[in-house]
Amino acid sequence: MASSSSFPAPRSRSKKPLGKMADWFRQALSKPRKLLDSAESTSRDVSQPSSRDDPPPLGLSSALSRTPPPTHVGASSSSGRWSKDYDVCVCHSEEDLVAAQELVSYLEGSTASLRCFLQLRDATPGGAIVSELCQALSSSHCRVLLITPGFLQDPWCKYQMLQALSEAPGAEGRTIPLMSGLTRAAYPAELRFMYFVDGRGPDGGFRQVKEAVMRYLQTIS
């Protein structure tokens, strides 16, 4: 029997392949973590701006929430004097057309440049009389009633007077009676609760009418 010294001892080079295989497994196991870290890093890069000075991209909600440009408010404002088309509506009978024209010319030619409605001049051709009269009253701040013998005999003038009183029964200064050619006793009973302008003066009461209109316009400005 040969002695034990005749068999060579096994070499240790087999340890090297095992060591390489262990290193390969460690590298393989570490790759998913690296991929996960890379994915998270990419997601952070996309969701955050590249620089603090760069603005974020404009989204749909930002575009829809933009502040609209300011609206210019001018003479066409819906408040005060410009909320109605006319400052004065002159109510008169057909036979007093000349006197009404003189009053309108005086008011429009003043420094205040009052806007007046004169029926035969400003009514819509072909429009219904009732509709035109009501529209003229509602589109005017003040109503001047040119009360004369012809006014008291005209049913349309009485209609305008009652319509004006029904629209603004408690509005002081809006309805301005201008009485001409009548005595105080002939003053309409419907207007007894308000003062009238006496048209027997040198200017026919036009100046007082203008001042009354201006006082009312100042209350709403």
PDB file of C-alpha atoms in Angstrom:
ATOM      1  CA  MET A   1       0.000   0.000   0.000  1.00  0.00           C
ATOM      2  CA  ALA A   2       1.315   3.296  -0.949  1.00  0.00           C
ATOM      3  CA  SER A   3       1.767   5.829   1.722  1.00  0.00           C
ATOM      4  CA  SER A   4      -0.550   8.802   2.032  1.00  0.00           C
ATOM      5  CA  SER A   5       2.219  11.057   0.945  1.00  0.00           C
ATOM      6  CA  SER A   6       1.976   9.661  -2.603  1.00  0.00           C
ATOM      7  CA  PHE A   7      -1.406  11.370  -3.225  1.00  0.00           C
ATOM      8  CA  PRO A   8      -1.072  15.053  -3.963  1.00  0.00           C
ATOM      9  CA  ALA A   9      -3.212  17.394  -1.973  1.00  0.00           C
ATOM     10  CA  PRO A  10      -6.110  19.018  -3.928  1.00  0.00           C
ATOM     11  CA  ARG A  11      -5.373  22.435  -5.379  1.00  0.00           C
ATOM     12  CA  SER A  12      -7.217  25.513  -4.182  1.00  0.00           C
ATOM     13  CA  ARG A  13      -7.852  26.977  -7.697  1.00  0.00           C
ATOM     14  CA  SER A  14     -11.451  25.756  -7.535  1.00  0.00           C
ATOM     15  CA  LYS A  15     -12.093  28.563  -5.045  1.00  0.00           C
ATOM     16  CA  LYS A  16     -11.487  31.165  -7.729  1.00  0.00           C
ATOM     17  CA  PRO A  17     -14.506  30.194  -9.921  1.00  0.00           C
ATOM     18  CA  LEU A  18     -16.706  30.190  -6.852  1.00  0.00           C
ATOM     19  CA  GLY A  19     -15.503  33.650  -5.953  1.00  0.00           C
ATOM     20  CA  LYS A  20     -16.194  34.949  -9.460  1.00  0.00           C
ATOM     21  CA  MET A  21     -19.657  33.458  -9.429  1.00  0.00           C
ATOM     22  CA  ALA A  22     -20.433  35.102  -6.081  1.00  0.00           C
ATOM     23  CA  ASP A  23     -19.303  38.450  -7.486  1.00  0.00           C
ATOM     24  CA  TRP A  24     -21.550  37.947 -10.539  1.00  0.00           C
ATOM     25  CA  PHE A  25     -24.555  37.226  -8.317  1.00  0.00           C
ATOM     26  CA  ARG A  26     -23.871  40.305  -6.215  1.00  0.00           C
ATOM     27  CA  GLN A  27     -23.675  42.477  -9.352  1.00  0.00           C
ATOM     28  CA  ALA A  28     -26.875  40.960 -10.750  1.00  0.00           C
ATOM     29  CA  LEU A  29     -28.721  41.607  -7.516  1.00  0.00           C
ATOM     30  CA  SER A  30     -27.520  45.205  -7.368  1.00  0.00           C
ATOM     31  CA  LYS A  31     -28.693  46.121 -10.926  1.00  0.00           C
ATOM     32  CA  PRO A  32     -32.435  46.416 -10.141  1.00  0.00           C
ATOM     33  CA  ARG A  33     -31.658  48.870  -7.379  1.00  0.00           C
ATOM     34  CA  LYS A  34     -29.552  50.946  -9.769  1.00  0.00           C
ATOM     35  CA  LEU A  35     -32.339  50.856 -12.361  1.00  0.00           C
ATOM     36  CA  LEU A  36     -34.878  51.931  -9.726  1.00  0.00           C
ATOM     37  CA  ASP A  37     -32.639  54.755  -8.604  1.00  0.00           C
ATOM     38  CA  SER A  38     -32.180  55.819 -12.220  1.00  0.00           C
ATOM     39  CA  ALA A  39     -35.960  55.795 -12.827  1.00  0.00           C
ATOM     40  CA  GLU A  40     -36.626  57.885  -9.716  1.00  0.00           C
ATOM     41  CA  SER A  41     -33.934  60.340 -10.737  1.00  0.00           C
ATOM     42  CA  THR A  42     -35.471  60.668 -14.213  1.00  0.00           C
ATOM     43  CA  SER A  43     -38.935  61.252 -12.716  1.00  0.00           C
ATOM     44  CA  ARG A  44     -37.587  63.989 -10.464  1.00  0.00           C
ATOM     45  CA  ASP A  45     -35.874  65.631 -13.417  1.00  0.00           C
ATOM     46  CA  VAL A  46     -39.125  65.725 -15.405  1.00  0.00           C
ATOM     47  CA  SER A  47     -41.374  66.988 -12.608  1.00  0.00           C
ATOM     48  CA  GLN A  48     -39.004  69.750 -11.508  1.00  0.00           C
ATOM     49  CA  PRO A  49     -37.693  72.650 -13.613  1.00  0.00           C
ATOM     50  CA  SER A  50     -34.067  72.467 -14.575  1.00  0.00           C
ATOM     51  CA  SER A  51     -33.332  75.776 -12.935  1.00  0.00           C
ATOM     52  CA  ARG A  52     -34.927  77.898 -10.223  1.00  0.00           C
ATOM     53  CA  ASP A  53     -34.948  80.835 -12.615  1.00  0.00           C
ATOM     54  CA  ASP A  54     -36.916  78.967 -15.328  1.00  0.00           C
ATOM     55  CA  PRO A  55     -40.745  79.283 -15.080  1.00  0.00           C
ATOM     56  CA  PRO A  56     -42.752  76.060 -14.958  1.00  0.00           C
ATOM     57  CA  PRO A  57     -44.476  74.996 -18.185  1.00  0.00           C
ATOM     58  CA  LEU A  58     -47.875  76.620 -18.778  1.00  0.00           C
ATOM     59  CA  GLY A  59     -50.638  74.110 -18.154  1.00  0.00           C
ATOM     60  CA  LEU A  60     -54.318  74.163 -19.133  1.00  0.00           C
ATOM     61  CA  SER A  61     -55.480  75.439 -15.745  1.00  0.00           C
ATOM     62  CA  SER A  62     -53.046  78.337 -15.875  1.00  0.00           C
ATOM     63  CA  ALA A  63     -54.232  79.382 -19.320  1.00  0.00           C
ATOM     64  CA  LEU A  64     -57.887  79.314 -18.283  1.00  0.00           C
ATOM     65  CA  SER A  65     -57.326  81.306 -15.094  1.00  0.00           C
ATOM     66  CA  ARG A  66     -55.668  84.292 -16.733  1.00  0.00           C
ATOM     67  CA  THR A  67     -56.980  87.632 -15.479  1.00  0.00           C
ATOM     68  CA  PRO A  68     -59.017  89.374 -18.204  1.00  0.00           C
ATOM     69  CA  PRO A  69     -57.930  92.860 -19.259  1.00  0.00           C
ATOM     70  CA  PRO A  70     -59.552  95.713 -17.323  1.00  0.00           C
ATOM     71  CA  THR A  71     -62.693  97.160 -18.855  1.00  0.00           C
ATOM     72  CA  HIS A  72     -62.554 100.820 -19.646  1.00  0.00           C
ATOM     73  CA  VAL A  73     -65.356 102.803 -17.992  1.00  0.00           C
ATOM     74  CA  GLY A  74     -66.182 105.997 -19.847  1.00  0.00           C
ATOM     75  CA  ALA A  75     -69.153 108.178 -20.634  1.00  0.00           C
ATOM     76  CA  SER A  76     -71.278 105.122 -21.400  1.00  0.00           C
ATOM     77  CA  SER A  77     -71.231 103.977 -17.779  1.00  0.00           C
ATOM     78  CA  SER A  78     -74.502 102.466 -16.531  1.00  0.00           C
ATOM     79  CA  SER A  79     -74.681 104.808 -13.534  1.00  0.00           C
ATOM     80  CA  GLY A  80     -75.448 108.485 -13.018  1.00  0.00           C
ATOM     81  CA  ARG A  81     -76.421 110.819 -15.816  1.00  0.00           C
ATOM     82  CA  TRP A  82     -75.372 108.436 -18.592  1.00  0.00           C
ATOM     83  CA  SER A  83     -77.649 105.626 -17.448  1.00  0.00           C
ATOM     84  CA  LYS A  84     -80.452 107.122 -19.580  1.00  0.00           C
ATOM     85  CA  ASP A  85     -80.522 108.366 -23.154  1.00  0.00           C
ATOM     86  CA  TYR A  86     -81.964 111.795 -22.365  1.00  0.00           C
ATOM     87  CA  ASP A  87     -81.758 114.352 -19.585  1.00  0.00           C
ATOM     88  CA  VAL A  88     -85.153 115.934 -20.331  1.00  0.00           C
ATOM     89  CA  CYS A  89     -88.348 114.845 -22.047  1.00  0.00           C
ATOM     90  CA  VAL A  90     -90.496 117.826 -23.056  1.00  0.00           C
ATOM     91  CA  CYS A  91     -94.206 116.974 -22.977  1.00  0.00           C
ATOM     92  CA  HIS A  92     -96.361 119.446 -24.940  1.00  0.00           C
ATOM     93  CA  SER A  93     -99.450 119.718 -27.063  1.00  0.00           C
ATOM     94  CA  GLU A  94     -99.325 119.960 -30.828  1.00  0.00           C
ATOM     95  CA  GLU A  95    -100.320 123.628 -30.807  1.00  0.00           C
ATOM     96  CA  ASP A  96     -97.427 124.430 -28.446  1.00  0.00           C
ATOM     97  CA  LEU A  97     -94.758 122.967 -30.715  1.00  0.00           C
ATOM     98  CA  VAL A  98     -93.055 126.330 -31.300  1.00  0.00           C
ATOM     99  CA  ALA A  99     -92.772 127.031 -27.561  1.00  0.00           C
ATOM    100  CA  ALA A 100     -91.447 123.490 -26.998  1.00  0.00           C
ATOM    101  CA  GLN A 101     -88.819 123.966 -29.716  1.00  0.00           C
ATOM    102  CA  GLU A 102     -87.684 127.225 -28.131  1.00  0.00           C
ATOM    103  CA  LEU A 103     -87.339 125.517 -24.747  1.00  0.00           C
ATOM    104  CA  VAL A 104     -85.363 122.603 -26.223  1.00  0.00           C
ATOM    105  CA  SER A 105     -83.079 124.992 -28.122  1.00  0.00           C
ATOM    106  CA  TYR A 106     -82.393 126.888 -24.885  1.00  0.00           C
ATOM    107  CA  LEU A 107     -81.613 123.731 -22.871  1.00  0.00           C
ATOM    108  CA  GLU A 108     -79.443 122.102 -25.536  1.00  0.00           C
ATOM    109  CA  GLY A 109     -77.561 125.329 -26.228  1.00  0.00           C
ATOM    110  CA  SER A 110     -76.655 125.943 -22.590  1.00  0.00           C
ATOM    111  CA  THR A 111     -73.221 125.185 -21.167  1.00  0.00           C
ATOM    112  CA  ALA A 112     -74.610 121.972 -19.680  1.00  0.00           C
ATOM    113  CA  SER A 113     -75.537 120.708 -23.186  1.00  0.00           C
ATOM    114  CA  LEU A 114     -78.644 118.965 -21.899  1.00  0.00           C
ATOM    115  CA  ARG A 115     -79.931 116.073 -24.000  1.00  0.00           C
ATOM    116  CA  CYS A 116     -83.609 116.679 -24.792  1.00  0.00           C
ATOM    117  CA  PHE A 117     -86.316 114.486 -26.257  1.00  0.00           C
ATOM    118  CA  LEU A 118     -88.739 116.322 -28.552  1.00  0.00           C
ATOM    119  CA  GLN A 119     -91.516 114.090 -29.777  1.00  0.00           C
ATOM    120  CA  LEU A 120     -91.846 115.197 -33.406  1.00  0.00           C
ATOM    121  CA  ARG A 121     -88.065 115.269 -33.798  1.00  0.00           C
ATOM    122  CA  ASP A 122     -86.888 112.197 -31.877  1.00  0.00           C
ATOM    123  CA  ALA A 123     -89.771 109.697 -32.024  1.00  0.00           C
ATOM    124  CA  THR A 124     -89.261 106.663 -34.257  1.00  0.00           C
ATOM    125  CA  PRO A 125     -91.172 107.027 -37.543  1.00  0.00           C
ATOM    126  CA  GLY A 126     -93.879 104.373 -37.749  1.00  0.00           C
ATOM    127  CA  GLY A 127     -93.720 103.628 -34.011  1.00  0.00           C
ATOM    128  CA  ALA A 128     -96.886 103.295 -31.949  1.00  0.00           C
ATOM    129  CA  ILE A 129     -97.755 106.531 -30.154  1.00  0.00           C
ATOM    130  CA  VAL A 130     -98.295 104.893 -26.766  1.00  0.00           C
ATOM    131  CA  SER A 131     -95.038 102.950 -26.983  1.00  0.00           C
ATOM    132  CA  GLU A 132     -93.077 106.008 -28.107  1.00  0.00           C
ATOM    133  CA  LEU A 133     -94.461 108.192 -25.313  1.00  0.00           C
ATOM    134  CA  CYS A 134     -93.752 105.595 -22.627  1.00  0.00           C
ATOM    135  CA  GLN A 135     -90.254 104.948 -24.003  1.00  0.00           C
ATOM    136  CA  ALA A 136     -89.489 108.662 -24.032  1.00  0.00           C
ATOM    137  CA  LEU A 137     -90.489 109.019 -20.375  1.00  0.00           C
ATOM    138  CA  SER A 138     -88.574 105.969 -19.187  1.00  0.00           C
ATOM    139  CA  SER A 139     -85.455 106.996 -21.159  1.00  0.00           C
ATOM    140  CA  SER A 140     -85.309 110.492 -19.616  1.00  0.00           C
ATOM    141  CA  HIS A 141     -84.186 111.626 -16.177  1.00  0.00           C
ATOM    142  CA  CYS A 142     -86.552 114.626 -15.993  1.00  0.00           C
ATOM    143  CA  ARG A 143     -89.922 115.431 -17.581  1.00  0.00           C
ATOM    144  CA  VAL A 144     -90.941 119.013 -18.337  1.00  0.00           C
ATOM    145  CA  LEU A 145     -94.716 119.416 -18.653  1.00  0.00           C
ATOM    146  CA  LEU A 146     -95.466 122.484 -20.776  1.00  0.00           C
ATOM    147  CA  ILE A 147     -98.893 123.176 -19.261  1.00  0.00           C
ATOM    148  CA  THR A 148    -100.994 125.472 -21.442  1.00  0.00           C
ATOM    149  CA  PRO A 149    -104.678 125.578 -22.431  1.00  0.00           C
ATOM    150  CA  GLY A 150    -103.795 123.250 -25.302  1.00  0.00           C
ATOM    151  CA  PHE A 151    -102.050 120.823 -22.897  1.00  0.00           C
ATOM    152  CA  LEU A 152    -105.193 120.515 -20.736  1.00  0.00           C
ATOM    153  CA  GLN A 153    -107.338 119.761 -23.781  1.00  0.00           C
ATOM    154  CA  ASP A 154    -104.975 117.172 -25.321  1.00  0.00           C
ATOM    155  CA  PRO A 155    -105.714 113.593 -24.126  1.00  0.00           C
ATOM    156  CA  TRP A 156    -102.168 112.459 -25.029  1.00  0.00           C
ATOM    157  CA  CYS A 157    -100.668 115.203 -22.857  1.00  0.00           C
ATOM    158  CA  LYS A 158    -102.801 114.122 -19.913  1.00  0.00           C
ATOM    159  CA  TYR A 159    -101.713 110.519 -20.557  1.00  0.00           C
ATOM    160  CA  GLN A 160     -98.046 111.546 -20.428  1.00  0.00           C
ATOM    161  CA  MET A 161     -98.620 113.529 -17.241  1.00  0.00           C
ATOM    162  CA  LEU A 162    -100.264 110.590 -15.469  1.00  0.00           C
ATOM    163  CA  GLN A 163     -97.641 108.169 -16.790  1.00  0.00           C
ATOM    164  CA  ALA A 164     -94.826 110.390 -15.510  1.00  0.00           C
ATOM    165  CA  LEU A 165     -96.441 110.597 -12.068  1.00  0.00           C
ATOM    166  CA  SER A 166     -97.023 106.836 -11.901  1.00  0.00           C
ATOM    167  CA  GLU A 167     -93.404 105.998 -12.795  1.00  0.00           C
ATOM    168  CA  ALA A 168     -91.847 108.316 -10.208  1.00  0.00           C
ATOM    169  CA  PRO A 169     -94.483 109.498  -7.730  1.00  0.00           C
ATOM    170  CA  GLY A 170     -91.975 110.199  -4.969  1.00  0.00           C
ATOM    171  CA  ALA A 171     -88.966 111.341  -7.013  1.00  0.00           C
ATOM    172  CA  GLU A 172     -88.622 115.017  -6.224  1.00  0.00           C
ATOM    173  CA  GLY A 173     -87.326 117.152  -9.065  1.00  0.00           C
ATOM    174  CA  ARG A 174     -87.937 114.702 -11.905  1.00  0.00           C
ATOM    175  CA  THR A 175     -91.285 116.109 -13.020  1.00  0.00           C
ATOM    176  CA  ILE A 176     -91.123 119.883 -13.661  1.00  0.00           C
ATOM    177  CA  PRO A 177     -94.379 121.670 -14.543  1.00  0.00           C
ATOM    178  CA  LEU A 178     -93.967 124.833 -16.641  1.00  0.00           C
ATOM    179  CA  MET A 179     -97.266 126.686 -16.686  1.00  0.00           C
ATOM    180  CA  SER A 180     -97.929 129.307 -19.329  1.00  0.00           C
ATOM    181  CA  GLY A 181    -101.105 131.156 -20.338  1.00  0.00           C
ATOM    182  CA  LEU A 182    -103.112 129.835 -17.389  1.00  0.00           C
ATOM    183  CA  THR A 183    -104.217 131.133 -14.024  1.00  0.00           C
ATOM    184  CA  ARG A 184    -103.300 129.379 -10.806  1.00  0.00           C
ATOM    185  CA  ALA A 185    -106.841 128.085 -10.506  1.00  0.00           C
ATOM    186  CA  ALA A 186    -106.434 126.172 -13.767  1.00  0.00           C
ATOM    187  CA  TYR A 187    -103.399 124.267 -12.455  1.00  0.00           C
ATOM    188  CA  PRO A 188    -104.139 120.510 -12.788  1.00  0.00           C
ATOM    189  CA  ALA A 189    -105.332 118.879  -9.569  1.00  0.00           C
ATOM    190  CA  GLU A 190    -102.954 115.914 -10.152  1.00  0.00           C
ATOM    191  CA  LEU A 191     -99.989 118.286  -9.737  1.00  0.00           C
ATOM    192  CA  ARG A 192    -101.174 120.272  -6.724  1.00  0.00           C
ATOM    193  CA  PHE A 193     -98.586 118.566  -4.466  1.00  0.00           C
ATOM    194  CA  MET A 194     -95.623 120.057  -6.392  1.00  0.00           C
ATOM    195  CA  TYR A 195     -94.494 123.580  -7.276  1.00  0.00           C
ATOM    196  CA  PHE A 196     -94.595 124.795 -10.865  1.00  0.00           C
ATOM    197  CA  VAL A 197     -92.436 127.200 -12.853  1.00  0.00           C
ATOM    198  CA  ASP A 198     -94.244 130.367 -13.830  1.00  0.00           C
ATOM    199  CA  GLY A 199     -93.815 131.000 -17.544  1.00  0.00           C
ATOM    200  CA  ARG A 200     -94.844 134.642 -17.388  1.00  0.00           C
ATOM    201  CA  GLY A 201     -91.283 135.840 -16.725  1.00  0.00           C
ATOM    202  CA  PRO A 202     -89.030 137.544 -19.314  1.00  0.00           C
ATOM    203  CA  ASP A 203     -87.363 134.263 -20.308  1.00  0.00           C
ATOM    204  CA  GLY A 204     -90.559 132.205 -20.161  1.00  0.00           C
ATOM    205  CA  GLY A 205     -89.285 130.297 -17.123  1.00  0.00           C
ATOM    206  CA  PHE A 206     -86.579 128.565 -19.183  1.00  0.00           C
ATOM    207  CA  ARG A 207     -83.779 129.418 -16.749  1.00  0.00           C
ATOM    208  CA  GLN A 208     -85.653 127.940 -13.781  1.00  0.00           C
ATOM    209  CA  VAL A 209     -86.360 124.781 -15.755  1.00  0.00           C
ATOM    210  CA  LYS A 210     -82.681 124.396 -16.604  1.00  0.00           C
ATOM    211  CA  GLU A 211     -81.638 124.927 -12.976  1.00  0.00           C
ATOM    212  CA  ALA A 212     -84.191 122.366 -11.777  1.00  0.00           C
ATOM    213  CA  VAL A 213     -82.865 119.779 -14.239  1.00  0.00           C
ATOM    214  CA  MET A 214     -79.270 120.467 -13.233  1.00  0.00           C
ATOM    215  CA  ARG A 215     -80.106 120.090  -9.527  1.00  0.00           C
ATOM    216  CA  TYR A 216     -81.605 116.672 -10.138  1.00  0.00           C
ATOM    217  CA  LEU A 217     -78.690 115.525 -12.278  1.00  0.00           C
ATOM    218  CA  GLN A 218     -76.298 116.504  -9.491  1.00  0.00           C
ATOM    219  CA  THR A 219     -78.168 114.243  -7.058  1.00  0.00           C
ATOM    220  CA  ILE A 220     -77.504 111.164  -9.218  1.00  0.00           C
ATOM    221  CA  SER A 221     -73.925 111.936 -10.277  1.00  0.00           C
TER     222      SER A 221
END
